[in-house]
Amino acid sequence: MTTSMVMASSHKIFLLFFFITFLLFPTTQAQTYIDHNCSSNKKFTANSAFQSDRTTLLSSLASNNATDFNSTTVVGRGDTVYGLFMCRGDVNLTTCHQCVVNATQRLPSDCPVSKEAIVWYDECLLRYSNRSFFSIVDTRPRLGRPNPYNVSNPASFMRTLYDIMNKTADEAAKPAVGEKKYASNARGEILPFRTVFCLAQCTPDLSPSDCRWCLSGTIGDLNLCCDGKEGATVLYPSCYVRYELYPFYLPEAPTPTPPSAIVPLPSSQGKALTYLLKL
Ligand SMILES: *[C@@H]1O[C@H](CO)[C@@H](O)[C@H](O)[C@H]1NC(C)=O
Ligand SMILES: *[C@@H]1O[C@H](CO)[C@@H](O)[C@H](O)[C@H]1NC(C)=O
Ligand SMILES: *[C@@H]1O[C@H](CO)[C@@H](O)[C@H](O)[C@H]1NC(C)=O
Ligand SMILES: *[C@@H]1O[C@H](CO)[C@@H](O)[C@H](O)[C@H]1NC(C)=O
Ligand SMILES: *[C@@H]1O[C@H](CO)[C@@H](O)[C@H](O)[C@H]1NC(C)=O
Ligand SMILES: *[C@@H]1O[C@H](CO)[C@@H](O)[C@H](O)[C@H]1NC(C)=O
Ligand SMILES: *[C@@H]1O[C@H](CO)[C@@H](O)[C@H](O)[C@H]1NC(C)=O
Ligand SMILES: *[C@@H]1O[C@H](CO)[C@@H](O)[C@H](O)[C@H]1NC(C)=O
C-alpha cells in the first residue's frame, strides 16, 4: 500500500467514526430540567435568617466550577443549612457548572419558603435541607420517568434488563466513600432483540453498600413506574438509574465503538419523555 492510500483509508475511517459519533451522541442543550420537590411541612418565614443562609449556600454551590460534586454547610443564626450538587458522571465541567447555576437560580422561585428542596435535571441534581443528609441514603422524594414507548416482549426484556442493571449498579457502587460512584454500559449491551444503554449513579458521600442499597431501590421501582417501557429513569435524592434503547450519555473514555454493536432503532430517540410518576 502506498502512503497516500493508507492516508485515504484512514481518512475514511476517521470520517466514518465522526459520522457514527454524530449519530449516536448528538449534542444536547446545556441542561434539561426534569422536576423539583419542595418540603411542604418544613417552611421558613420569608426574609428570615434561613432565607439569607440559603442564598449563601446556593451561591457557594454555584461558585464551584471545578468539580462534579460538592457539598457545603452554612452555619446560620438559627438552623444550619446543608446542600450539595452532583453532576451525571459523563458530563463535562462546563455543562456541569451551567446545570448547577441554573439549579441554584430556579430553586428559590420553585421553592420560595421550603427548608428542604431538590431539583433534578438530566445532567445534575441539587438539594438543600436544614437537616444533615450527608452520608445518608435518602430515598424520598422519588420520581419515575417512563419513556412512553413499549417493548414488544416485556417479560423477557425486563428480565434481561434487571440483570444488566444489577451489574451496572454493582459497578457504580464499588468506589470507596468520597469517590465518584457512576457506571454506564457505554457501548450498550445487546439483548436478543435490541441494544440497551444503562447508567447508575450515587452521590459520592455514600458508602459502597449504602449506594448499592439505594440503587436496588431504584431498580425495584422500575417495575412500578415503567414495566415494559423502552426506557425509564428512577430518581431518588441519593441515587438514580436510567436505561434507554439509544445512547443518552457520552462514553466515559472516547473509545471508538464498533458500528455493528450499536444500531439504535430510532422509534423513541429524541422524543420528549412526556410524563412523570410519583412513586
Ligand atoms: C467544594 O467547594 C469548595 C468551595 O468552592 C472548595 O473549597 C472545595 O475544595 C470543594 N470540594 C471539592 C471536593 O472539590
Ligand atoms: C472557573 O471560574 C474561575 C473564576 O471565575 C475562572 O477563572 C475559570 O476559568 C473557571 N473554570 C472553568 C472550567 O470554567
Ligand atoms: C461539554 O459538553 C457539551 C455537551 O456535550 C459540549 O457541547 C461542549 O463542547 C463540551 N465542552 C467542553 C469544554 O468539552
Ligand atoms: C435555565 O435553563 C433553561 C433552559 O434549559 C433556560 O431557559 C433558563 O433561562 C435558564 N435559567 C437561568 C436562570 O439560567
Ligand atoms: C428543620 O426545620 C423544621 C421546621 O422548622 C424543624 O421542625 C426541624 O426541627 C428542623 N430540623 C433540624 C435538624 O434543625
Ligand atoms: C414531594 O415529596 C414528598 C415526599 O416524597 C411527597 O409526599 C410529595 O407529594 C412531593 N410533592 C410533589 C409536588 O411532588
Ligand atoms: C403502552 O402500553 C400501554 C398499556 O398496555 C398503553 O396504554 C399505551 O398506549 C402503550 N403506549 C404506546 C406508545 O403504544
Ligand atoms: C437484581 O438484584 C436484586 C437485588 O438487588 C435481585 O432481587 C434480583 O433478582 C436481581 N436480578 C437479576 C436479574 O439479577
Coordinates of N, CA, C and O in Angstrom, one line a residue, residues 110-275:
D110 N -38.9 28.2 42.7 CA -39.7 27.0 42.7 C -40.1 26.6 44.1 O -41.2 26.1 44.4
C111 N -39.2 26.9 45.1 CA -39.5 26.5 46.5 C -39.2 27.7 47.4 O -38.2 27.7 48.1
P112 N -40.0 28.8 47.3 CA -39.7 30.0 47.9 C -39.4 29.9 49.4 O -38.5 30.6 49.9
V113 N -40.2 29.1 50.1 CA -40.0 29.1 51.6 C -39.8 27.7 52.2 O -40.2 27.5 53.3
S114 N -39.3 26.8 51.4 CA -39.1 25.4 51.9 C -37.7 25.3 52.5 O -36.7 25.7 52.0
K115 N -37.7 24.6 53.7 CA -36.5 24.3 54.3 C -35.7 23.2 53.7 O -34.6 22.9 54.1
E116 N -36.4 22.4 52.8 CA -35.8 21.3 52.2 C -36.3 21.2 50.8 O -37.5 21.4 50.5
A117 N -35.4 21.0 49.8 CA -35.8 21.0 48.4 C -34.8 20.3 47.6 O -33.6 20.2 47.9
I118 N -35.2 19.8 46.4 CA -34.4 19.1 45.5 C -34.8 19.5 44.1 O -36.0 19.7 43.8
V119 N -33.9 19.6 43.2 CA -34.2 19.8 41.8 C -33.3 18.8 41.0 O -32.2 18.6 41.2
W120 N -34.0 18.1 40.0 CA -33.3 17.1 39.2 C -33.3 17.6 37.7 O -34.4 18.0 37.2
Y121 N -32.2 17.5 37.1 CA -32.1 17.7 35.7 C -31.5 16.4 35.1 O -31.0 15.5 35.9
D122 N -31.5 16.3 33.8 CA -30.8 15.1 33.2 C -29.4 15.1 33.6 O -28.7 14.1 33.8
E123 N -28.8 16.3 33.7 CA -27.3 16.4 33.9 C -26.8 16.6 35.3 O -25.7 16.5 35.6
C124 N -27.7 17.1 36.2 CA -27.3 17.3 37.6 C -28.5 17.2 38.5 O -29.6 17.3 38.1
L125 N -28.1 17.1 39.8 CA -29.2 17.3 40.8 C -28.6 18.2 41.9 O -27.3 18.3 42.0
L126 N -29.5 19.0 42.6 CA -29.0 19.9 43.6 C -30.1 19.9 44.7 O -31.3 19.8 44.4
R127 N -29.6 19.8 45.9 CA -30.5 19.8 47.1 C -30.0 20.5 48.3 O -28.8 20.7 48.4
Y128 N -30.9 20.9 49.1 CA -30.5 21.5 50.4 C -31.5 21.2 51.4 O -32.7 20.8 51.1
S129 N -31.1 21.3 52.7 CA -32.0 21.0 53.8 C -31.5 21.6 55.1 O -30.3 22.0 55.2
N130 N -32.4 21.8 56.1 CA -31.9 22.2 57.4 C -31.5 21.0 58.2 O -31.1 21.1 59.4
R131 N -31.5 19.8 57.6 CA -31.1 18.5 58.2 C -29.9 18.0 57.5 O -29.8 18.1 56.3
S132 N -28.9 17.5 58.3 CA -27.7 17.0 57.7 C -28.0 15.7 57.0 O -28.4 14.7 57.7
F133 N -27.9 15.7 55.7 CA -28.2 14.4 54.9 C -27.0 13.8 54.3 O -27.1 12.9 53.6
F134 N -25.8 14.4 54.6 CA -24.6 13.8 54.0 C -24.3 12.4 54.6 O -24.5 12.1 55.7
S135 N -23.9 11.5 53.7 CA -23.6 10.1 54.0 C -24.9 9.4 54.4 O -24.8 8.3 55.0
I136 N -26.0 9.9 54.1 CA -27.3 9.2 54.5 C -28.0 8.9 53.1 O -28.0 9.7 52.2
V137 N -28.6 7.7 53.1 CA -29.4 7.3 51.9 C -30.8 7.9 52.0 O -31.5 7.5 52.9
D138 N -31.1 8.9 51.2 CA -32.4 9.4 51.1 C -33.1 8.8 49.9 O -32.6 9.0 48.8
T139 N -34.3 8.2 50.1 CA -35.0 7.6 49.0 C -36.3 8.3 48.7 O -37.0 7.9 47.8
R140 N -36.6 9.4 49.4 CA -37.7 10.2 49.1 C -37.3 11.7 49.2 O -36.5 12.0 50.0
P141 N -37.9 12.5 48.4 CA -38.9 12.2 47.3 C -38.3 11.4 46.2 O -37.1 11.4 46.0
R142 N -39.2 10.6 45.5 CA -38.7 9.8 44.4 C -39.6 10.0 43.2 O -40.7 10.5 43.3
L143 N -39.0 9.7 42.0 CA -39.7 10.0 40.8 C -39.4 9.0 39.8 O -38.3 8.5 39.6
G144 N -40.5 8.5 39.1 CA -40.3 7.6 37.9 C -40.6 8.3 36.7 O -41.6 9.1 36.6
R145 N -39.8 8.1 35.7 CA -40.0 8.8 34.4 C -39.9 7.8 33.3 O -38.9 7.6 32.7
P146 N -41.1 7.3 32.9 CA -41.1 6.3 31.8 C -41.0 7.0 30.4 O -41.6 8.0 30.2
N147 N -40.3 6.3 29.6 CA -40.4 6.6 28.1 C -41.7 6.0 27.7 O -42.0 4.9 28.1
P148 N -42.6 6.7 27.0 CA -43.9 6.2 26.7 C -44.0 4.9 25.8 O -45.0 4.3 25.8
Y149 N -42.9 4.7 25.1 CA -43.0 3.5 24.2 C -42.8 2.2 24.9 O -42.0 2.1 25.8
N150 N -43.5 1.2 24.4 CA -43.5 -0.1 25.0 C -42.6 -1.0 24.2 O -42.5 -0.9 22.9
V151 N -41.9 -2.0 24.9 CA -41.2 -3.0 24.1 C -42.2 -4.1 23.8 O -43.3 -4.2 24.4
S152 N -41.9 -4.9 22.8 CA -42.9 -5.9 22.3 C -42.9 -7.1 23.2 O -43.9 -7.9 23.1
N153 N -41.8 -7.4 23.9 CA -41.7 -8.6 24.7 C -41.3 -8.3 26.1 O -40.2 -8.6 26.5
P154 N -42.2 -7.7 26.9 CA -41.9 -7.1 28.2 C -41.3 -8.1 29.2 O -40.3 -7.7 29.8
A155 N -41.8 -9.3 29.2 CA -41.3 -10.2 30.3 C -39.8 -10.5 30.1 O -39.0 -10.4 31.0
S156 N -39.4 -11.0 28.9 CA -38.0 -11.3 28.7 C -37.2 -10.1 28.7 O -36.0 -10.1 29.2
F157 N -37.7 -9.0 28.2 CA -36.9 -7.7 28.2 C -36.6 -7.3 29.6 O -35.4 -7.0 29.9
M158 N -37.6 -7.3 30.5 CA -37.4 -6.8 31.8 C -36.4 -7.7 32.6 O -35.6 -7.3 33.3
R159 N -36.5 -9.0 32.3 CA -35.6 -10.0 33.0 C -34.2 -9.7 32.6 O -33.3 -9.6 33.5
T160 N -33.9 -9.5 31.4 CA -32.6 -9.2 30.9 C -32.1 -7.8 31.4 O -31.0 -7.6 31.8
L161 N -33.0 -6.9 31.4 CA -32.7 -5.6 31.8 C -32.3 -5.5 33.3 O -31.3 -4.9 33.6
Y162 N -33.0 -6.2 34.1 CA -32.7 -6.3 35.6 C -31.3 -6.8 35.7 O -30.5 -6.3 36.6
D163 N -30.9 -7.8 35.0 CA -29.6 -8.4 35.1 C -28.5 -7.4 34.7 O -27.6 -7.2 35.4
I164 N -28.7 -6.7 33.6 CA -27.8 -5.6 33.2 C -27.7 -4.5 34.2 O -26.7 -4.0 34.5
M165 N -28.9 -4.1 34.7 CA -29.0 -3.0 35.6 C -28.2 -3.4 36.9 O -27.5 -2.6 37.5
N166 N -28.4 -4.6 37.4 CA -27.7 -5.0 38.6 C -26.2 -5.0 38.4 O -25.5 -4.5 39.3
K167 N -25.8 -5.4 37.2 CA -24.3 -5.3 37.0 C -23.8 -3.9 37.0 O -22.8 -3.6 37.5
T168 N -24.6 -3.0 36.3 CA -24.2 -1.6 36.3 C -24.2 -1.0 37.7 O -23.3 -0.2 38.0
A169 N -25.2 -1.4 38.5 CA -25.3 -0.9 39.9 C -24.1 -1.4 40.7 O -23.5 -0.6 41.5
D170 N -23.8 -2.7 40.5 CA -22.6 -3.2 41.2 C -21.4 -2.4 40.9 O -20.6 -2.0 41.8
E171 N -21.2 -2.1 39.7 CA -20.0 -1.3 39.2 C -20.0 0.1 39.8 O -19.0 0.6 40.3
A172 N -21.2 0.7 39.8 CA -21.3 2.1 40.2 C -21.0 2.2 41.7 O -20.4 3.2 42.2
A173 N -21.4 1.2 42.5 CA -21.3 1.2 43.9 C -19.9 0.9 44.5 O -19.6 1.1 45.7
K174 N -19.0 0.4 43.6 CA -17.7 -0.1 44.1 C -16.8 0.9 44.8 O -16.2 0.6 45.8
P175 N -16.6 2.1 44.2 CA -15.7 3.0 44.8 C -15.9 3.4 46.2 O -17.1 3.4 46.7
A176 N -14.8 3.7 46.9 CA -14.9 4.0 48.3 C -15.7 5.3 48.6 O -15.9 6.1 47.7
V177 N -16.0 5.5 49.9 CA -16.6 6.7 50.3 C -15.9 7.9 49.8 O -14.6 8.0 49.9
G178 N -16.6 8.9 49.3 CA -15.9 10.1 48.8 C -15.6 10.0 47.3 O -15.3 11.1 46.7
E179 N -15.6 8.8 46.7 CA -15.2 8.7 45.3 C -16.5 8.7 44.4 O -17.5 8.3 44.9
K180 N -16.2 9.1 43.2 CA -17.3 9.1 42.2 C -18.0 7.8 42.1 O -17.2 6.8 41.9
K181 N -19.3 7.7 42.1 CA -20.0 6.4 42.0 C -20.9 6.4 40.8 O -22.1 6.7 40.9
Y182 N -20.3 6.1 39.7 CA -21.0 6.2 38.4 C -20.6 5.1 37.5 O -19.4 4.7 37.4
A183 N -21.6 4.5 36.9 CA -21.2 3.4 35.9 C -22.3 3.5 34.7 O -23.4 3.8 35.0
S184 N -21.8 3.2 33.6 CA -22.7 3.0 32.4 C -22.2 1.9 31.6 O -21.0 1.6 31.6
N185 N -23.0 1.3 30.9 CA -22.6 0.3 29.9 C -22.4 1.0 28.6 O -23.3 0.9 27.7
A186 N -21.3 1.7 28.4 CA -21.2 2.8 27.4 C -21.4 2.3 26.0 O -21.8 3.1 25.1
R187 N -21.2 1.1 25.7 CA -21.4 0.6 24.3 C -22.7 -0.1 24.1 O -23.0 -0.7 23.1
G188 N -23.5 -0.1 25.2 CA -24.7 -0.8 25.1 C -24.5 -2.3 25.3 O -23.4 -2.8 25.1
E189 N -25.6 -3.0 25.7 CA -25.5 -4.4 25.9 C -26.5 -5.0 24.9 O -27.7 -4.5 24.9
I190 N -26.2 -5.9 24.2 CA -27.1 -6.4 23.1 C -28.0 -7.5 23.7 O -27.5 -8.5 24.1
L191 N -29.2 -7.2 23.7 CA -30.2 -8.2 24.1 C -30.5 -9.0 22.8 O -30.1 -8.6 21.7
P192 N -31.2 -10.1 22.9 CA -31.6 -10.9 21.7 C -32.3 -10.0 20.7 O -32.2 -10.2 19.5
F193 N -32.9 -8.9 21.1 CA -33.7 -8.1 20.2 C -33.3 -6.7 20.0 O -33.3 -6.2 19.0
R194 N -32.8 -6.0 21.1 CA -32.4 -4.6 21.0 C -31.1 -4.4 21.8 O -30.7 -5.2 22.5
T195 N -30.5 -3.2 21.6 CA -29.4 -2.8 22.4 C -29.8 -1.9 23.5 O -30.6 -0.9 23.2
V196 N -29.4 -2.1 24.7 CA -29.9 -1.3 25.8 C -28.7 -0.6 26.4 O -27.6 -1.2 26.5
F197 N -28.9 0.7 26.8 CA -27.9 1.5 27.4 C -28.4 1.8 28.8 O -29.5 2.3 29.0
C198 N -27.5 1.6 29.8 CA -27.9 1.8 31.2 C -26.9 2.7 31.9 O -25.7 2.7 31.6
L199 N -27.4 3.4 32.9 CA -26.4 4.1 33.8 C -27.0 4.0 35.2 O -28.2 4.0 35.4
A200 N -26.1 4.1 36.2 CA -26.4 4.1 37.6 C -25.4 5.1 38.3 O -24.3 5.1 37.9
Q201 N -25.9 5.8 39.2 CA -25.0 6.8 39.9 C -25.6 7.0 41.3 O -26.8 7.1 41.5
C202 N -24.7 7.2 42.3 CA -25.0 7.6 43.7 C -24.2 8.8 44.0 O -23.1 9.0 43.4
T203 N -24.6 9.6 45.0 CA -23.8 10.7 45.5 C -22.5 10.0 46.1 O -22.6 9.0 46.7
P204 N -21.3 10.6 45.9 CA -20.1 10.0 46.3 C -19.9 9.9 47.8 O -19.1 9.1 48.3
D205 N -20.7 10.7 48.6 CA -20.6 10.6 50.1 C -21.1 9.3 50.6 O -20.9 9.0 51.8
L206 N -21.8 8.5 49.8 CA -22.4 7.2 50.3 C -21.3 6.1 50.4 O -20.3 6.2 49.6
S207 N -21.4 5.2 51.3 CA -20.6 4.0 51.3 C -21.0 3.1 50.1 O -22.1 3.2 49.6
P208 N -20.1 2.2 49.7 CA -20.5 1.2 48.6 C -21.8 0.5 49.0 O -22.6 0.3 48.1
S209 N -21.9 0.0 50.2 CA -23.1 -0.8 50.5 C -24.3 0.1 50.5 O -25.4 -0.3 50.0
D210 N -24.2 1.3 51.0 CA -25.4 2.2 51.0 C -25.8 2.6 49.6 O -27.0 2.7 49.2
C211 N -24.8 2.8 48.8 CA -25.0 3.1 47.4 C -25.8 2.0 46.7 O -26.8 2.2 46.0
R212 N -25.3 0.7 46.9 CA -25.9 -0.4 46.2 C -27.3 -0.6 46.7 O -28.2 -0.9 45.9
W213 N -27.5 -0.3 48.0 CA -28.9 -0.5 48.6 C -29.8 0.6 47.9 O -30.9 0.3 47.6
C214 N -29.3 1.8 47.8 CA -30.1 2.8 47.2 C -30.5 2.5 45.8 O -31.6 2.6 45.3
L215 N -29.5 2.0 45.0 CA -29.7 1.6 43.6 C -30.7 0.4 43.5 O -31.5 0.4 42.6
S216 N -30.6 -0.5 44.5 CA -31.6 -1.6 44.4 C -33.0 -1.1 44.5 O -33.9 -1.6 43.9
G217 N -33.1 0.0 45.3 CA -34.5 0.6 45.5 C -34.9 1.1 44.1 O -36.1 0.9 43.7
T218 N -34.1 1.9 43.4 CA -34.5 2.5 42.2 C -34.7 1.4 41.1 O -35.7 1.5 40.3
I219 N -33.9 0.3 41.1 CA -34.1 -0.8 40.2 C -35.4 -1.4 40.4 O -36.2 -1.7 39.5
G220 N -35.7 -1.6 41.7 CA -37.0 -2.2 42.1 C -38.2 -1.4 41.6 O -39.2 -1.9 41.1
D221 N -38.0 -0.1 41.7 CA -39.1 0.8 41.2 C -39.3 0.9 39.7 O -40.4 1.3 39.3
L222 N -38.4 0.4 39.0 CA -38.6 0.3 37.5 C -39.8 -0.4 37.2 O -40.6 -0.1 36.2
N223 N -40.1 -1.4 38.0 CA -41.2 -2.3 37.9 C -42.5 -1.5 38.1 O -43.5 -1.7 37.4
L224 N -42.5 -0.6 39.1 CA -43.7 0.2 39.4 C -44.1 1.2 38.4 O -45.2 1.4 38.0
C225 N -43.0 1.9 37.9 CA -43.3 3.1 37.1 C -43.3 2.7 35.6 O -44.0 3.3 34.8
C226 N -42.5 1.6 35.3 CA -42.0 1.6 33.9 C -41.9 0.2 33.3 O -41.1 0.0 32.4
D227 N -42.7 -0.7 33.8 CA -42.6 -2.0 33.4 C -42.9 -2.1 31.9 O -43.9 -1.7 31.3
G228 N -41.9 -2.7 31.2 CA -42.1 -3.0 29.7 C -41.9 -1.7 28.9 O -42.2 -1.8 27.7
K229 N -41.4 -0.7 29.4 CA -41.1 0.5 28.6 C -39.8 0.5 27.9 O -38.8 -0.1 28.4
E230 N -39.7 1.2 26.9 CA -38.4 1.2 26.1 C -37.3 2.0 26.8 O -36.1 1.9 26.4
G231 N -37.7 2.7 27.9 CA -36.7 3.5 28.6 C -37.3 4.0 29.9 O -38.5 4.0 30.0
A232 N -36.5 4.3 30.9 CA -37.0 4.8 32.1 C -35.9 5.4 33.0 O -34.8 5.0 32.9
T233 N -36.3 6.4 33.8 CA -35.4 6.9 34.8 C -36.1 6.8 36.1 O -37.3 7.1 36.2
V234 N -35.4 6.4 37.2 CA -35.9 6.4 38.5 C -34.9 7.3 39.3 O -33.8 6.9 39.4
L235 N -35.5 8.3 39.9 CA -34.6 9.3 40.6 C -35.0 9.3 42.1 O -36.1 9.4 42.5
Y236 N -34.0 9.2 42.9 CA -34.0 9.4 44.4 C -33.1 10.6 44.6 O -32.3 11.0 43.8
P237 N -33.2 11.1 45.9 CA -32.2 12.2 46.2 C -30.8 11.7 46.2 O -29.8 12.4 45.9
S238 N -30.6 10.4 46.6 CA -29.2 9.9 46.8 C -28.7 9.1 45.6 O -27.5 8.8 45.6
C239 N -29.5 8.7 44.7 CA -29.0 7.8 43.6 C -30.1 7.8 42.5 O -31.2 8.2 42.7
Y240 N -29.7 7.3 41.3 CA -30.7 7.2 40.2 C -30.2 6.1 39.2 O -29.0 5.8 39.1
V241 N -31.1 5.6 38.5 CA -30.8 4.7 37.3 C -31.6 5.2 36.1 O -32.6 5.8 36.2
R242 N -31.0 4.9 35.0 CA -31.7 5.2 33.7 C -31.3 4.1 32.7 O -30.2 3.7 32.7
Y243 N -32.3 3.8 31.8 CA -31.9 3.0 30.7 C -32.7 3.5 29.5 O -33.8 4.0 29.6
E244 N -32.2 3.3 28.3 CA -32.9 3.6 27.0 C -32.4 2.7 26.0 O -31.3 2.0 26.1
L245 N -33.1 2.7 24.9 CA -32.6 1.9 23.7 C -31.8 2.7 22.8 O -31.6 2.3 21.6
Y246 N -31.3 3.9 23.2 CA -30.4 4.7 22.5 C -29.4 5.3 23.5 O -29.7 5.4 24.6
P247 N -28.2 5.6 23.0 CA -27.2 6.2 23.9 C -27.6 7.6 24.3 O -27.8 8.4 23.5
F248 N -27.7 7.8 25.6 CA -28.2 9.1 26.1 C -27.1 9.8 26.9 O -27.3 10.8 27.5
Y249 N -25.9 9.2 27.0 CA -24.8 9.7 27.7 C -23.6 9.6 26.8 O -23.6 8.9 25.8
L250 N -22.5 10.3 27.2 CA -21.3 10.2 26.4 C -20.5 9.1 27.0 O -20.5 8.7 28.1
P251 N -19.7 8.4 26.1 CA -18.9 7.3 26.6 C -17.8 7.9 27.5 O -17.4 9.0 27.3
E252 N -17.5 7.2 28.5 CA -16.6 7.7 29.5 C -15.2 7.9 28.9 O -14.6 9.0 29.0
A253 N -14.7 6.9 28.3 CA -13.4 7.0 27.6 C -13.8 7.0 26.1 O -14.6 6.1 25.7
P254 N -13.3 8.0 25.3 CA -13.8 8.0 23.9 C -13.2 6.9 23.1 O -12.5 7.2 22.1
T255 N -13.5 5.7 23.4 CA -13.0 4.6 22.6 C -14.0 4.4 21.4 O -15.2 4.4 21.7
P256 N -13.5 4.3 20.2 CA -14.4 4.1 19.1 C -15.3 2.8 19.3 O -14.7 1.8 19.7
T257 N -16.5 2.9 19.0 CA -17.4 1.8 19.2 C -17.6 1.1 17.9 O -17.7 1.7 16.9
P258 N -17.5 -0.2 17.9 CA -17.7 -0.9 16.6 C -19.1 -0.7 16.1 O -20.1 -0.8 16.9
P259 N -19.3 -0.2 14.9 CA -20.6 0.2 14.3 C -21.6 -0.9 14.5 O -22.8 -0.6 14.8
S260 N -21.2 -2.2 14.3 CA -22.2 -3.2 14.4 C -22.8 -3.4 15.8 O -23.9 -3.9 16.0
A261 N -22.1 -2.9 16.8 CA -22.5 -3.1 18.2 C -23.7 -2.2 18.6 O -24.5 -2.6 19.4
I262 N -23.8 -1.1 17.9 CA -24.8 -0.2 18.3 C -25.6 0.3 17.1 O -25.1 1.1 16.3
V263 N -26.7 -0.3 16.9 CA -27.6 0.2 15.9 C -28.9 0.5 16.5 O -29.8 -0.3 16.5
P264 N -29.0 1.7 17.1 CA -30.3 2.0 17.8 C -31.4 2.1 16.9 O -31.3 2.7 15.8
L265 N -32.5 1.6 17.2 CA -33.7 1.7 16.4 C -34.3 3.1 16.8 O -34.4 3.4 18.0
P266 N -34.7 3.9 15.9 CA -34.9 5.3 16.2 C -36.3 5.6 16.8 O -36.6 6.7 17.1
S267 N -37.2 4.6 17.0 CA -38.6 4.9 17.3 C -38.7 6.0 18.4 O -39.4 6.9 18.2
S268 N -38.0 5.8 19.5 CA -38.3 6.7 20.6 C -37.2 7.8 20.8 O -37.3 8.6 21.6
Q269 N -36.1 7.7 19.9 CA -35.0 8.5 20.2 C -35.3 10.0 20.1 O -36.0 10.4 19.1
G270 N -34.9 10.8 21.1 CA -35.1 12.2 21.0 C -36.5 12.7 21.3 O -36.7 13.9 21.4
K271 N -37.4 11.8 21.4 CA -38.8 12.2 21.7 C -38.8 12.6 23.2 O -38.1 12.0 24.0
A272 N -39.6 13.6 23.5 CA -39.7 14.0 24.9 C -40.3 12.9 25.7 O -41.2 12.2 25.3
L273 N -39.8 12.8 26.9 CA -40.4 11.8 27.8 C -41.5 12.6 28.5 O -41.2 13.6 29.2
T274 N -42.7 12.2 28.3 CA -43.8 13.2 28.4 C -44.4 13.2 29.8 O -45.2 14.1 30.1
Y275 N -44.2 12.2 30.6 CA -44.9 12.3 31.9 C -44.0 11.8 33.0 O -43.0 11.1 32.8

